[in-house]
Amino acid sequence: WERDRQITESWLAWSEEESRGSSDRPFFSFLFYDAVHGYSHPAEVQRFTPYWESINHLALGPDFDPEPYWNRYRTAARYVDQQLGRVLDDLDARGLLENTVVVITSDHGESFNEHGKNYWGHGSNYTPEQVQVPLVMHLPRHPGGKITRRSHHADIAPTLLEEVLGCEIAPQRYTLGHNLLDPEVKREWMLSGSYMGYGILMPEYQIAVHPAGSFEIYDYQMNALDDVRPNPTVSNAVLQALSRFYR
């Protein structure tokens, strides 16, 4: 949490310095907050209770009560939310929100044994708990709204290029993503990367593909679907997508 606070302090100091110059100068900022990843926060942050005071990962198991662990995670998220609030308040006070794009997202979620299969943390499967993350985009001069269809991190770039920068390059030339504001986009499958393998996310099940090429199919409660076989058309499309940008 100390690093996250320092990131915010450094950004606010930079913002103050920038405010003394030309207000027309464009800027790009990237702030990577890590306290949620480590379930870390300062003592003064109000805790969700019951709370796991001293984490011992060896104690985790299928019968472990996840609530105190989950509450520590939530408390860390509350702290990061406070830091984000300081940044947004500064942009608002400087009158920049009317002309500044803000994107807030995360690289992964966390499991807390939701399905009783002893999965904790991230990087072990492609359930919604691990791959469904917040994505908030503030686009000036665009009406607000909520998108409920399936989306992807790869959608961020084409959305910004088309909606903010006015580019007309076909997304297929540089990304697997689509403009988030395009209501015509429909996905039969999506890709999700892990440390070594990758997942193919179908509407009703996930396919975990391992580095050697073997695969396993589960529903989104992590029950094995031994009788399900991948759709050949989807498999071919995935392989083409994985190699689209190789030369």
XYZ file of N, CA and C in Angstrom:
741
model
N 0.809 -1.203 0.000
C 0.000 0.000 0.000
C 0.849 1.263 0.000
N 2.042 1.197 0.588
C 2.906 2.375 0.632
C 3.253 2.847 -0.777
N 3.527 1.890 -1.664
C 3.877 2.248 -3.041
C 2.686 2.885 -3.755
N 1.495 2.361 -3.498
C 0.316 2.931 -4.136
C 0.082 4.367 -3.674
N 0.308 4.624 -2.401
C 0.155 6.000 -1.908
C 1.206 6.907 -2.551
N 2.434 6.391 -2.681
C 3.489 7.190 -3.288
C 3.188 7.479 -4.759
N 2.626 6.484 -5.465
C 2.231 6.712 -6.859
C 1.241 7.876 -6.942
N 0.254 7.872 -6.053
C -0.751 8.928 -6.059
C -0.134 10.274 -5.721
N 0.714 10.298 -4.679
C 1.365 11.554 -4.285
C 2.219 12.098 -5.426
N 2.948 11.225 -6.088
C 3.803 11.656 -7.195
C 2.959 12.213 -8.343
N 1.838 11.543 -8.609
C 0.984 12.021 -9.698
C 0.386 13.384 -9.359
N -0.056 13.557 -8.108
C -0.642 14.833 -7.703
C 0.390 15.955 -7.763
N 1.641 15.644 -7.380
C 2.697 16.653 -7.470
C 2.964 17.029 -8.923
N 3.000 16.012 -9.794
C 3.175 16.275 -11.222
C 2.009 17.097 -11.773
N 0.801 16.762 -11.339
C -0.381 17.478 -11.792
C -0.314 18.940 -11.391
N 0.123 19.200 -10.164
C 0.253 20.582 -9.692
C 1.269 21.345 -10.530
N 2.382 20.692 -10.845
C 3.399 21.343 -11.664
C 2.875 21.624 -13.069
N 2.152 20.653 -13.633
C 1.599 20.840 -14.977
C 0.593 21.983 -15.023
N -0.145 22.164 -13.934
C -1.181 23.199 -13.915
C -0.599 24.595 -14.016
N 0.700 24.739 -13.753
C 1.332 26.059 -13.847
C 1.707 26.396 -15.285
N 1.675 25.401 -16.161
C 2.029 25.617 -17.551
C 0.806 25.831 -18.413
N 0.933 25.531 -19.697
C -0.158 25.705 -20.651
C -1.248 24.677 -20.398
N -2.486 25.147 -20.328
C -3.600 24.231 -20.082
C -3.929 23.396 -21.319
N -3.339 23.765 -22.468
C -3.613 23.030 -23.705
C -2.644 21.877 -23.940
N -1.683 21.730 -23.074
C -0.695 20.670 -23.266
C -1.315 19.302 -23.000
N -1.311 18.394 -23.989
C -1.891 17.065 -23.760
C -0.999 16.223 -22.852
N -1.579 15.240 -22.189
C -0.789 14.366 -21.318
C -1.367 12.957 -21.340
N -0.513 12.014 -20.993
C -0.915 10.612 -20.816
C -0.345 10.130 -19.497
N -1.161 9.524 -18.668
C -0.710 9.007 -17.370
C -1.113 7.547 -17.240
N -0.231 6.759 -16.637
C -0.525 5.355 -16.348
C -0.191 5.104 -14.887
N -1.194 4.759 -14.098
C -0.993 4.487 -12.674
C -1.334 3.021 -12.410
N -0.358 2.282 -11.917
C -0.555 0.856 -11.636
C -0.631 0.658 -10.126
N -1.839 0.397 -9.638
C -2.038 0.169 -8.203
C -1.952 -1.320 -7.892
N -1.202 -1.653 -6.856
C -0.875 -3.056 -6.584
C -1.355 -3.545 -5.217
N -1.938 -2.663 -4.417
C -2.317 -3.063 -3.055
C -3.361 -4.173 -3.054
N -4.279 -4.161 -4.022
C -5.299 -5.209 -4.065
C -4.652 -6.561 -4.343
N -3.604 -6.565 -5.155
C -2.919 -7.821 -5.473
C -2.327 -8.450 -4.209
N -1.829 -7.617 -3.312
C -1.218 -8.129 -2.091
C -2.118 -8.065 -0.870
N -3.403 -7.689 -1.067
C -4.366 -7.570 0.046
C -3.802 -6.648 1.128
N -3.224 -5.526 0.693
C -2.476 -4.649 1.586
C -3.183 -3.305 1.721
N -3.126 -2.725 2.909
C -3.731 -1.411 3.148
C -3.186 -0.849 4.449
N -3.225 0.479 4.627
C -2.770 1.063 5.891
C -3.771 0.810 7.017
N -3.295 0.975 8.237
C -4.115 0.639 9.405
C -5.355 1.509 9.531
N -5.310 2.736 8.999
C -6.434 3.650 9.213
C -7.629 3.367 8.308
N -7.474 2.516 7.315
C -8.604 2.205 6.432
C -9.621 1.346 7.180
N -10.881 1.728 7.105
C -11.932 0.964 7.776
C -12.006 -0.441 7.192
N -11.956 -1.440 8.053
C -11.939 -2.822 7.603
C -13.338 -3.395 7.472
N -13.478 -4.263 6.465
C -14.642 -5.141 6.441
C -14.376 -6.274 7.439
N -15.400 -6.698 8.136
C -15.218 -7.743 9.148
C -16.193 -8.890 8.882
N -15.860 -10.114 9.363
C -14.617 -10.527 10.039
C -13.411 -10.435 9.109
N -12.226 -10.257 9.700
C -11.027 -9.915 8.941
C -9.903 -10.874 9.299
N -9.166 -11.355 8.291
C -8.035 -12.256 8.527
C -6.796 -11.414 8.801
N -6.399 -11.392 10.053
C -5.320 -10.506 10.481
C -3.972 -10.938 9.936
N -3.665 -12.216 10.052
C -2.355 -12.708 9.648
C -2.530 -13.838 8.625
N -2.275 -13.535 7.351
C -2.525 -14.508 6.284
C -1.536 -15.672 6.364
N -2.055 -16.887 6.322
C -1.249 -18.099 6.255
C -1.820 -18.964 5.136
N -1.192 -18.922 3.961
C -1.747 -19.623 2.817
C -1.788 -21.144 3.016
N -0.975 -21.662 3.924
C -1.012 -23.100 4.195
C -2.316 -23.514 4.871
N -3.029 -22.539 5.436
C -4.294 -22.852 6.101
C -5.452 -22.980 5.113
N -5.263 -22.514 3.885
C -6.348 -22.560 2.906
C -6.664 -23.999 2.519
N -7.936 -24.277 2.355
C -8.376 -25.611 1.983
C -9.842 -25.575 1.619
N -10.391 -26.691 1.147
C -11.794 -26.698 0.699
C -12.783 -26.362 1.793
N -12.421 -26.563 3.075
C -13.345 -26.290 4.178
C -13.014 -24.994 4.913
N -12.047 -24.230 4.410
C -11.661 -22.977 5.059
C -12.735 -21.913 4.827
N -13.094 -21.173 5.879
C -14.086 -20.104 5.756
C -13.460 -18.935 4.982
N -13.962 -18.612 3.781
C -13.313 -17.590 2.972
C -13.631 -16.150 3.389
N -14.649 -15.948 4.229
C -15.104 -14.579 4.470
C -14.028 -13.658 5.047
N -13.254 -14.058 6.063
C -12.221 -13.145 6.566
C -11.161 -12.807 5.527
N -10.821 -13.777 4.694
C -9.849 -13.560 3.619
C -10.424 -12.608 2.568
N -11.662 -12.876 2.189
C -12.378 -12.037 1.223
C -12.485 -10.604 1.736
N -12.735 -10.439 3.021
C -12.857 -9.098 3.591
C -11.525 -8.355 3.611
N -10.444 -9.066 3.757
C -9.144 -8.401 3.655
C -8.928 -7.891 2.228
N -9.305 -8.699 1.261
C -9.223 -8.297 -0.144
C -10.098 -7.065 -0.397
N -11.315 -7.084 0.109
C -12.241 -5.963 -0.068
C -11.693 -4.691 0.587
N -11.051 -4.825 1.717
C -10.491 -3.657 2.398
C -9.367 -3.042 1.577
N -8.530 -3.891 0.973
C -7.484 -3.389 0.094
C -8.091 -2.669 -1.106
N -9.188 -3.231 -1.652
C -9.862 -2.582 -2.780
C -10.441 -1.235 -2.354
N -10.939 -1.151 -1.132
C -11.456 0.124 -0.621
C -10.335 1.169 -0.578
N -9.165 0.754 -0.156
C -8.029 1.676 -0.092
C -7.645 2.177 -1.485
N -7.560 1.260 -2.458
C -7.226 1.662 -3.826
C -8.305 2.579 -4.381
N -9.558 2.305 -4.060
C -10.650 3.168 -4.482
C -10.450 4.588 -3.949
N -9.955 4.708 -2.729
C -9.684 6.033 -2.163
C -8.586 6.755 -2.939
N -7.558 6.013 -3.333
C -6.477 6.628 -4.108
C -6.981 7.079 -5.478
N -7.790 6.236 -6.120
C -8.383 6.627 -7.392
C -9.243 7.877 -7.227
N -9.953 7.954 -6.113
C -10.786 9.126 -5.847
C -9.967 10.396 -5.773
N -8.774 10.333 -5.204
C -7.912 11.515 -5.114
C -7.503 11.991 -6.507
N -7.205 11.042 -7.382
C -6.822 11.402 -8.758
C -8.006 12.017 -9.494
N -9.175 11.386 -9.408
C -10.349 11.896 -10.104
C -10.780 13.256 -9.549
N -10.679 13.429 -8.244
C -11.020 14.730 -7.651
C -10.085 15.826 -8.163
N -8.813 15.490 -8.335
C -7.863 16.471 -8.839
C -8.202 16.857 -10.280
N -8.494 15.870 -11.119
C -8.875 16.162 -12.497
C -10.130 17.027 -12.546
N -11.071 16.712 -11.674
C -12.314 17.481 -11.630
C -12.052 18.913 -11.183
N -11.226 19.075 -10.142
C -10.936 20.411 -9.623
C -10.224 21.276 -10.655
N -9.429 20.652 -11.508
C -8.698 21.388 -12.537
C -9.509 21.559 -13.814
N -10.748 21.084 -13.802
C -11.607 21.227 -14.963
C -11.181 20.380 -16.141
N -10.481 19.265 -15.882
C -9.947 18.438 -16.964
C -10.814 17.240 -17.310
N -11.761 16.893 -16.457
C -12.569 15.712 -16.750
C -13.406 15.896 -18.009
N -13.706 17.142 -18.364
C -14.499 17.383 -19.566
C -13.719 17.082 -20.835
N -12.398 16.958 -20.700
C -11.580 16.740 -21.897
C -10.520 15.661 -21.681
N -10.754 14.769 -20.729
C -9.779 13.730 -20.410
C -10.460 12.364 -20.401
N -9.870 11.436 -21.120
C -10.346 10.052 -21.099
C -9.777 9.362 -19.865
N -10.606 8.650 -19.137
C -10.164 7.891 -17.966
C -10.594 6.440 -18.147
N -9.645 5.519 -18.017
C -9.933 4.087 -18.102
C -9.477 3.428 -16.807
N -10.365 2.725 -16.153
C -10.044 2.011 -14.914
C -10.368 0.538 -15.133
N -9.366 -0.308 -14.961
C -9.591 -1.745 -15.123
C -8.562 -2.512 -14.312
N -8.583 -3.826 -14.416
C -7.657 -4.695 -13.692
C -7.229 -5.836 -14.601
N -6.108 -6.469 -14.264
C -5.611 -7.546 -15.121
C -6.248 -8.888 -14.805
N -6.775 -9.075 -13.608
C -7.436 -10.342 -13.257
C -8.237 -10.161 -11.980
N -9.100 -11.123 -11.719
C -9.839 -11.158 -10.467
C -9.218 -12.170 -9.510
N -9.968 -12.547 -8.486
C -9.476 -13.471 -7.473
C -10.563 -14.486 -7.119
N -10.134 -15.715 -6.888
C -11.039 -16.766 -6.424
C -10.941 -16.915 -4.908
N -12.075 -17.202 -4.304
C -12.131 -17.488 -2.867
C -12.964 -18.752 -2.635
N -12.617 -19.806 -3.366
C -13.260 -21.114 -3.222
C -14.772 -21.030 -3.414
N -15.201 -20.197 -4.388
C -16.638 -20.008 -4.594
C -17.365 -21.295 -4.948
N -16.706 -22.212 -5.617
C -17.369 -23.414 -6.110
C -16.963 -24.670 -5.351
N -16.281 -24.484 -4.212
C -15.930 -25.616 -3.369
C -14.871 -26.527 -3.945
N -14.075 -26.035 -4.922
C -13.045 -26.855 -5.565
C -11.643 -26.503 -5.077
N -11.548 -25.680 -4.036
C -10.268 -25.300 -3.429
C -9.405 -24.434 -4.349
N -10.055 -23.555 -5.117
C -9.322 -22.584 -5.928
C -9.294 -21.246 -5.189
N -8.065 -20.735 -5.037
C -7.857 -19.454 -4.358
C -6.937 -18.582 -5.229
N -7.150 -17.288 -5.186
C -6.268 -16.395 -5.932
C -6.589 -16.371 -7.413
N -5.544 -16.424 -8.241
C -5.745 -16.267 -9.685
C -4.760 -17.145 -10.449
N -4.988 -17.243 -11.749
C -4.079 -17.983 -12.616
C -4.314 -19.473 -12.662
N -5.416 -19.957 -12.087
C -5.650 -21.406 -12.040
C -6.803 -21.856 -12.926
N -7.684 -20.944 -13.332
C -8.794 -21.314 -14.214
C -9.336 -20.046 -14.868
N -10.439 -20.218 -15.594
C -11.013 -19.087 -16.335
C -12.460 -18.844 -15.926
N -12.745 -19.050 -14.650
C -14.074 -18.757 -14.127
C -14.271 -17.241 -14.067
N -15.524 -16.779 -13.997
C -15.761 -15.333 -13.903
C -15.034 -14.681 -12.734
N -14.874 -15.427 -11.629
C -14.188 -14.833 -10.480
C -12.762 -14.416 -10.823
N -12.131 -15.121 -11.751
C -10.739 -14.821 -12.080
C -10.582 -13.972 -13.332
N -11.536 -14.014 -14.251
C -11.344 -13.276 -15.515
C -12.306 -12.104 -15.692
N -13.360 -12.032 -14.908
C -14.286 -10.905 -15.054
C -13.839 -9.775 -14.136
N -13.424 -8.676 -14.719
C -12.839 -7.578 -13.949
C -13.603 -6.282 -14.210
N -13.432 -5.282 -13.353
C -14.058 -3.981 -13.625
C -13.476 -3.350 -14.884
N -14.303 -2.669 -15.620
C -13.848 -1.840 -16.733
C -14.747 -0.611 -16.774
N -14.181 0.512 -16.399
C -14.899 1.784 -16.398
C -14.180 2.718 -17.356
N -14.921 3.271 -18.312
C -14.338 4.207 -19.270
C -15.128 5.509 -19.222
N -14.424 6.595 -18.968
C -15.020 7.929 -19.041
C -14.588 8.550 -20.355
N -15.536 8.698 -21.276
C -15.261 9.254 -22.591
C -15.984 10.589 -22.709
N -15.255 11.692 -22.702
C -15.912 12.996 -22.822
C -16.806 13.074 -24.057
N -17.924 13.749 -23.892
C -18.897 13.971 -24.969
C -19.562 12.672 -25.434
N -19.531 11.664 -24.592
C -20.261 10.428 -24.858
C -21.260 10.207 -23.726
N -22.477 9.790 -24.034
C -23.446 9.530 -22.965
C -23.027 8.323 -22.136
N -23.405 8.338 -20.873
C -23.070 7.222 -20.001
C -23.974 6.025 -20.276
N -23.567 4.882 -19.781
C -24.371 3.688 -19.958
C -23.632 2.477 -19.440
N -24.317 1.356 -19.422
C -23.744 0.100 -18.945
C -23.804 -0.927 -20.060
N -22.670 -1.554 -20.331
C -22.596 -2.594 -21.350
C -22.663 -3.949 -20.645
N -23.640 -4.754 -20.993
C -23.821 -6.039 -20.316
C -23.328 -7.214 -21.146
N -23.071 -7.003 -22.449
C -22.568 -8.101 -23.272
C -21.104 -8.371 -22.939
N -20.616 -9.522 -23.334
C -19.246 -9.910 -23.024
C -18.254 -8.980 -23.725
N -17.241 -8.569 -22.993
C -16.224 -7.669 -23.536
C -14.840 -8.212 -23.174
N -13.815 -7.501 -23.643
C -12.451 -8.006 -23.545
C -11.501 -6.818 -23.384
N -10.352 -7.052 -22.717
C -9.356 -5.989 -22.633
C -8.935 -5.488 -24.018
N -8.936 -6.388 -25.000
C -8.531 -5.999 -26.350
C -9.504 -5.003 -26.973
N -10.663 -4.815 -26.354
C -11.629 -3.849 -26.878
C -11.257 -2.407 -26.533
N -10.373 -2.213 -25.592
C -10.060 -0.850 -25.150
C -9.408 -0.053 -26.270
N -8.403 -0.632 -26.937
C -7.672 0.107 -27.971
C -8.570 0.551 -29.122
N -9.352 -0.349 -29.742
C -10.200 0.132 -30.839
C -11.243 1.143 -30.400
N -11.731 1.022 -29.167
C -12.706 2.004 -28.669
C -12.084 3.389 -28.598
N -10.876 3.478 -28.051
C -10.210 4.775 -27.935
C -9.806 5.316 -29.306
N -9.282 4.448 -30.160
C -8.851 4.904 -31.477
C -10.021 5.437 -32.297
N -11.154 4.767 -32.222
C -12.293 5.172 -33.039
C -13.095 6.303 -32.401
N -13.367 6.184 -31.096
C -14.269 7.139 -30.462
C -13.574 8.420 -30.015
N -12.278 8.345 -29.728
C -11.570 9.514 -29.196
C -10.654 10.138 -30.243
N -9.909 9.305 -30.959
C -8.924 9.817 -31.905
C -9.434 9.884 -33.340
N -10.613 9.353 -33.577
C -11.206 9.462 -34.896
C -10.543 8.630 -35.967
N -9.841 7.577 -35.582
C -9.171 6.712 -36.558
C -10.195 5.791 -37.231
N -9.959 5.489 -38.489
C -10.859 4.627 -39.244
C -10.172 3.344 -39.697
N -9.096 2.959 -39.023
C -8.394 1.719 -39.359
C -9.242 0.536 -38.897
N -9.419 -0.435 -39.762
C -10.199 -1.616 -39.395
C -9.523 -2.330 -38.226
N -10.246 -2.584 -37.131
C -9.632 -3.234 -35.962
C -8.973 -4.566 -36.291
N -9.477 -5.273 -37.289
C -8.920 -6.574 -37.637
C -7.456 -6.479 -38.037
N -6.999 -5.291 -38.373
C -5.611 -5.118 -38.801
C -4.638 -5.078 -37.630
N -5.136 -4.812 -36.414
C -4.196 -4.635 -35.310
C -4.644 -5.244 -33.979
N -5.829 -5.840 -33.894
C -6.306 -6.339 -32.608
C -7.346 -7.428 -32.798
N -7.565 -8.209 -31.762
C -8.670 -9.161 -31.717
C -9.910 -8.526 -31.104
N -9.800 -7.258 -30.712
C -10.896 -6.583 -30.032
C -11.837 -5.854 -30.973
N -12.873 -5.241 -30.368
C -13.887 -4.496 -31.105
C -14.233 -3.231 -30.318
N -14.787 -2.270 -31.007
C -15.268 -1.056 -30.358
C -16.368 -1.421 -29.362
N -16.191 -1.039 -28.108
C -17.172 -1.376 -27.082
C -18.534 -0.746 -27.336
N -18.567 0.328 -28.101
C -19.824 1.028 -28.344
C -20.544 0.524 -29.595
N -20.004 -0.504 -30.207
C -20.640 -1.087 -31.382
C -21.635 -2.157 -30.938
N -22.940 -1.890 -31.031
C -23.929 -2.855 -30.525
C -24.050 -4.094 -31.393
N -23.441 -4.083 -32.571
C -23.570 -5.210 -33.480
C -22.565 -6.326 -33.185
N -21.612 -6.055 -32.311
C -20.574 -7.048 -32.031
C -21.175 -8.222 -31.260
N -20.954 -9.413 -31.768
C -21.397 -10.634 -31.080
C -20.225 -11.606 -31.064
N -19.991 -12.221 -29.916
C -18.861 -13.126 -29.751
C -19.344 -14.536 -29.433
N -18.880 -15.481 -30.223
C -19.135 -16.885 -29.893
C -18.087 -17.382 -28.908
N -16.873 -16.808 -28.987
C -15.785 -17.228 -28.113
C -14.893 -16.030 -27.817
N -14.119 -16.147 -26.740
C -13.107 -15.156 -26.398
C -11.861 -15.882 -25.912
N -10.711 -15.226 -26.025
C -9.457 -15.767 -25.519
C -9.092 -15.105 -24.198
N -8.527 -15.886 -23.295
C -8.004 -15.359 -22.042
C -6.635 -15.971 -21.807
N -5.639 -15.141 -21.574
C -4.281 -15.638 -21.394
C -3.973 -15.942 -19.945
N -3.095 -16.912 -19.729
C -2.587 -17.224 -18.400
C -1.064 -17.198 -18.478
N -0.398 -17.712 -17.467
C 1.061 -17.640 -17.440
C 1.695 -18.483 -18.548
N 1.115 -19.631 -18.813
C 1.686 -20.535 -19.810
C 0.674 -20.866 -20.909
N -0.500 -21.331 -20.549
C -1.510 -21.707 -21.520
C -2.487 -20.578 -21.777
N -3.663 -20.934 -22.276
C -4.697 -19.942 -22.514
C -6.055 -20.604 -22.409
N -7.075 -19.787 -22.271
C -8.430 -20.291 -22.172
C -9.275 -19.819 -23.337
N -10.161 -20.690 -23.802
C -11.160 -20.330 -24.794
C -12.485 -20.245 -24.042
N -13.052 -19.074 -23.990
C -14.248 -18.845 -23.194
C -15.478 -18.881 -24.086
N -16.222 -19.945 -23.966
C -17.483 -20.105 -24.671
C -18.611 -19.600 -23.764
N -19.790 -19.359 -24.285
C -20.870 -18.860 -23.420
C -21.186 -19.765 -22.239
N -21.090 -21.099 -22.432
C -21.498 -22.012 -21.358
C -20.364 -22.796 -20.730
N -19.177 -22.731 -21.307
C -18.065 -23.487 -20.729
C -16.732 -22.870 -21.140
N -15.680 -23.318 -20.453
C -14.324 -22.850 -20.698
C -13.462 -24.018 -21.152
N -12.537 -23.737 -22.065
C -11.575 -24.741 -22.514
C -10.203 -24.277 -22.072
N -9.576 -25.018 -21.179
C -8.223 -24.681 -20.715
C -7.222 -25.421 -21.595
N -6.434 -24.675 -22.356
C -5.455 -25.257 -23.273
C -4.075 -25.138 -22.645
N -3.373 -26.263 -22.521
C -2.078 -26.299 -21.862
C -0.944 -26.143 -22.881
N 0.266 -25.804 -22.426
C 1.368 -25.528 -23.361
C 1.655 -26.652 -24.345
N 1.484 -27.898 -23.936
C 1.782 -29.024 -24.825
C 0.663 -29.290 -25.823
N -0.456 -28.569 -25.700
C -1.558 -28.740 -26.633
C -2.727 -29.536 -26.092
N -2.576 -30.182 -24.937
C -3.708 -30.890 -24.339
C -4.706 -29.873 -23.794
N -5.913 -30.312 -23.561
C -6.937 -29.381 -23.089
C -7.907 -30.082 -22.150
N -8.596 -29.266 -21.353
C -9.657 -29.731 -20.461
C -10.832 -28.780 -20.590
N -12.043 -29.304 -20.444
C -13.245 -28.501 -20.593
C -14.034 -28.537 -19.286
N -14.405 -27.367 -18.811
C -15.155 -27.241 -17.563
C -16.322 -26.281 -17.783
N -17.354 -26.433 -16.964
C -18.355 -25.379 -16.919
C -17.817 -24.272 -16.012
N -18.589 -23.236 -15.785
C -18.066 -22.100 -15.028
C -18.205 -22.279 -13.514
N -18.599 -23.479 -13.092
C -18.513 -23.869 -11.681
C -17.382 -24.865 -11.470
N -16.525 -25.019 -12.493
C -15.361 -25.895 -12.471
C -15.714 -27.374 -12.364
N -16.848 -27.754 -12.953
C -17.175 -29.166 -13.097
C -16.672 -29.639 -14.457
N -15.948 -30.760 -14.474
C -15.404 -31.282 -15.723
C -16.531 -31.723 -16.656
N -16.403 -31.368 -17.938
C -17.369 -31.758 -18.962
C -16.679 -32.727 -19.915
N -16.561 -33.968 -19.481
C -15.785 -34.955 -20.237
C -16.417 -35.326 -21.572
N -17.724 -35.119 -21.705
C -18.414 -35.524 -22.937
C -18.467 -34.403 -23.975
N -17.998 -33.199 -23.614
C -18.043 -32.066 -24.542
C -16.750 -32.023 -25.342
N -16.866 -31.783 -26.627
C -15.697 -31.634 -27.489
C -15.731 -30.254 -28.135
N -14.560 -29.652 -28.354
C -14.529 -28.311 -28.953
C -15.163 -28.299 -30.336
N -15.830 -27.215 -30.646
C -16.388 -27.009 -31.974
C -15.235 -26.817 -32.961
N -15.126 -27.645 -34.015
C -14.005 -27.529 -34.951
C -13.902 -26.147 -35.590
N -15.030 -25.532 -35.880
C -15.015 -24.202 -36.486
C -14.404 -23.185 -35.536
N -14.779 -23.279 -34.249
C -14.214 -22.377 -33.241
C -12.724 -22.646 -33.067
N -12.331 -23.914 -33.020
C -10.920 -24.258 -32.855
C -10.081 -23.674 -33.986
N -10.572 -23.780 -35.193
C -9.859 -23.227 -36.343
C -9.759 -21.710 -36.251
N -10.857 -21.052 -35.844
C -10.842 -19.595 -35.707
C -9.866 -19.154 -34.623
N -9.796 -19.896 -33.513
C -8.869 -19.564 -32.431
C -7.425 -19.687 -32.906
N -7.093 -20.770 -33.584
C -5.729 -20.960 -34.075
C -5.341 -19.864 -35.058
N -6.264 -19.455 -35.903
C -5.973 -18.355 -36.817
C -5.763 -17.061 -36.063
N -6.582 -16.822 -35.035
C -6.440 -15.605 -34.255
C -5.099 -15.558 -33.519
N -4.682 -16.707 -32.983
C -3.416 -16.745 -32.231
C -2.208 -16.447 -33.120
N -2.323 -16.722 -34.394
C -1.178 -16.510 -35.288
C -1.374 -15.333 -36.239
N -2.451 -14.578 -36.053
C -2.785 -13.514 -37.006
C -1.675 -12.487 -37.168
N -1.003 -12.136 -36.088
C -0.042 -11.044 -36.135
C 1.418 -11.514 -36.173
N 1.620 -12.825 -36.368
C 2.980 -13.340 -36.510
C 3.442 -13.154 -37.949
N 4.731 -12.860 -38.113
C 5.324 -12.763 -39.442
C 6.597 -13.604 -39.483
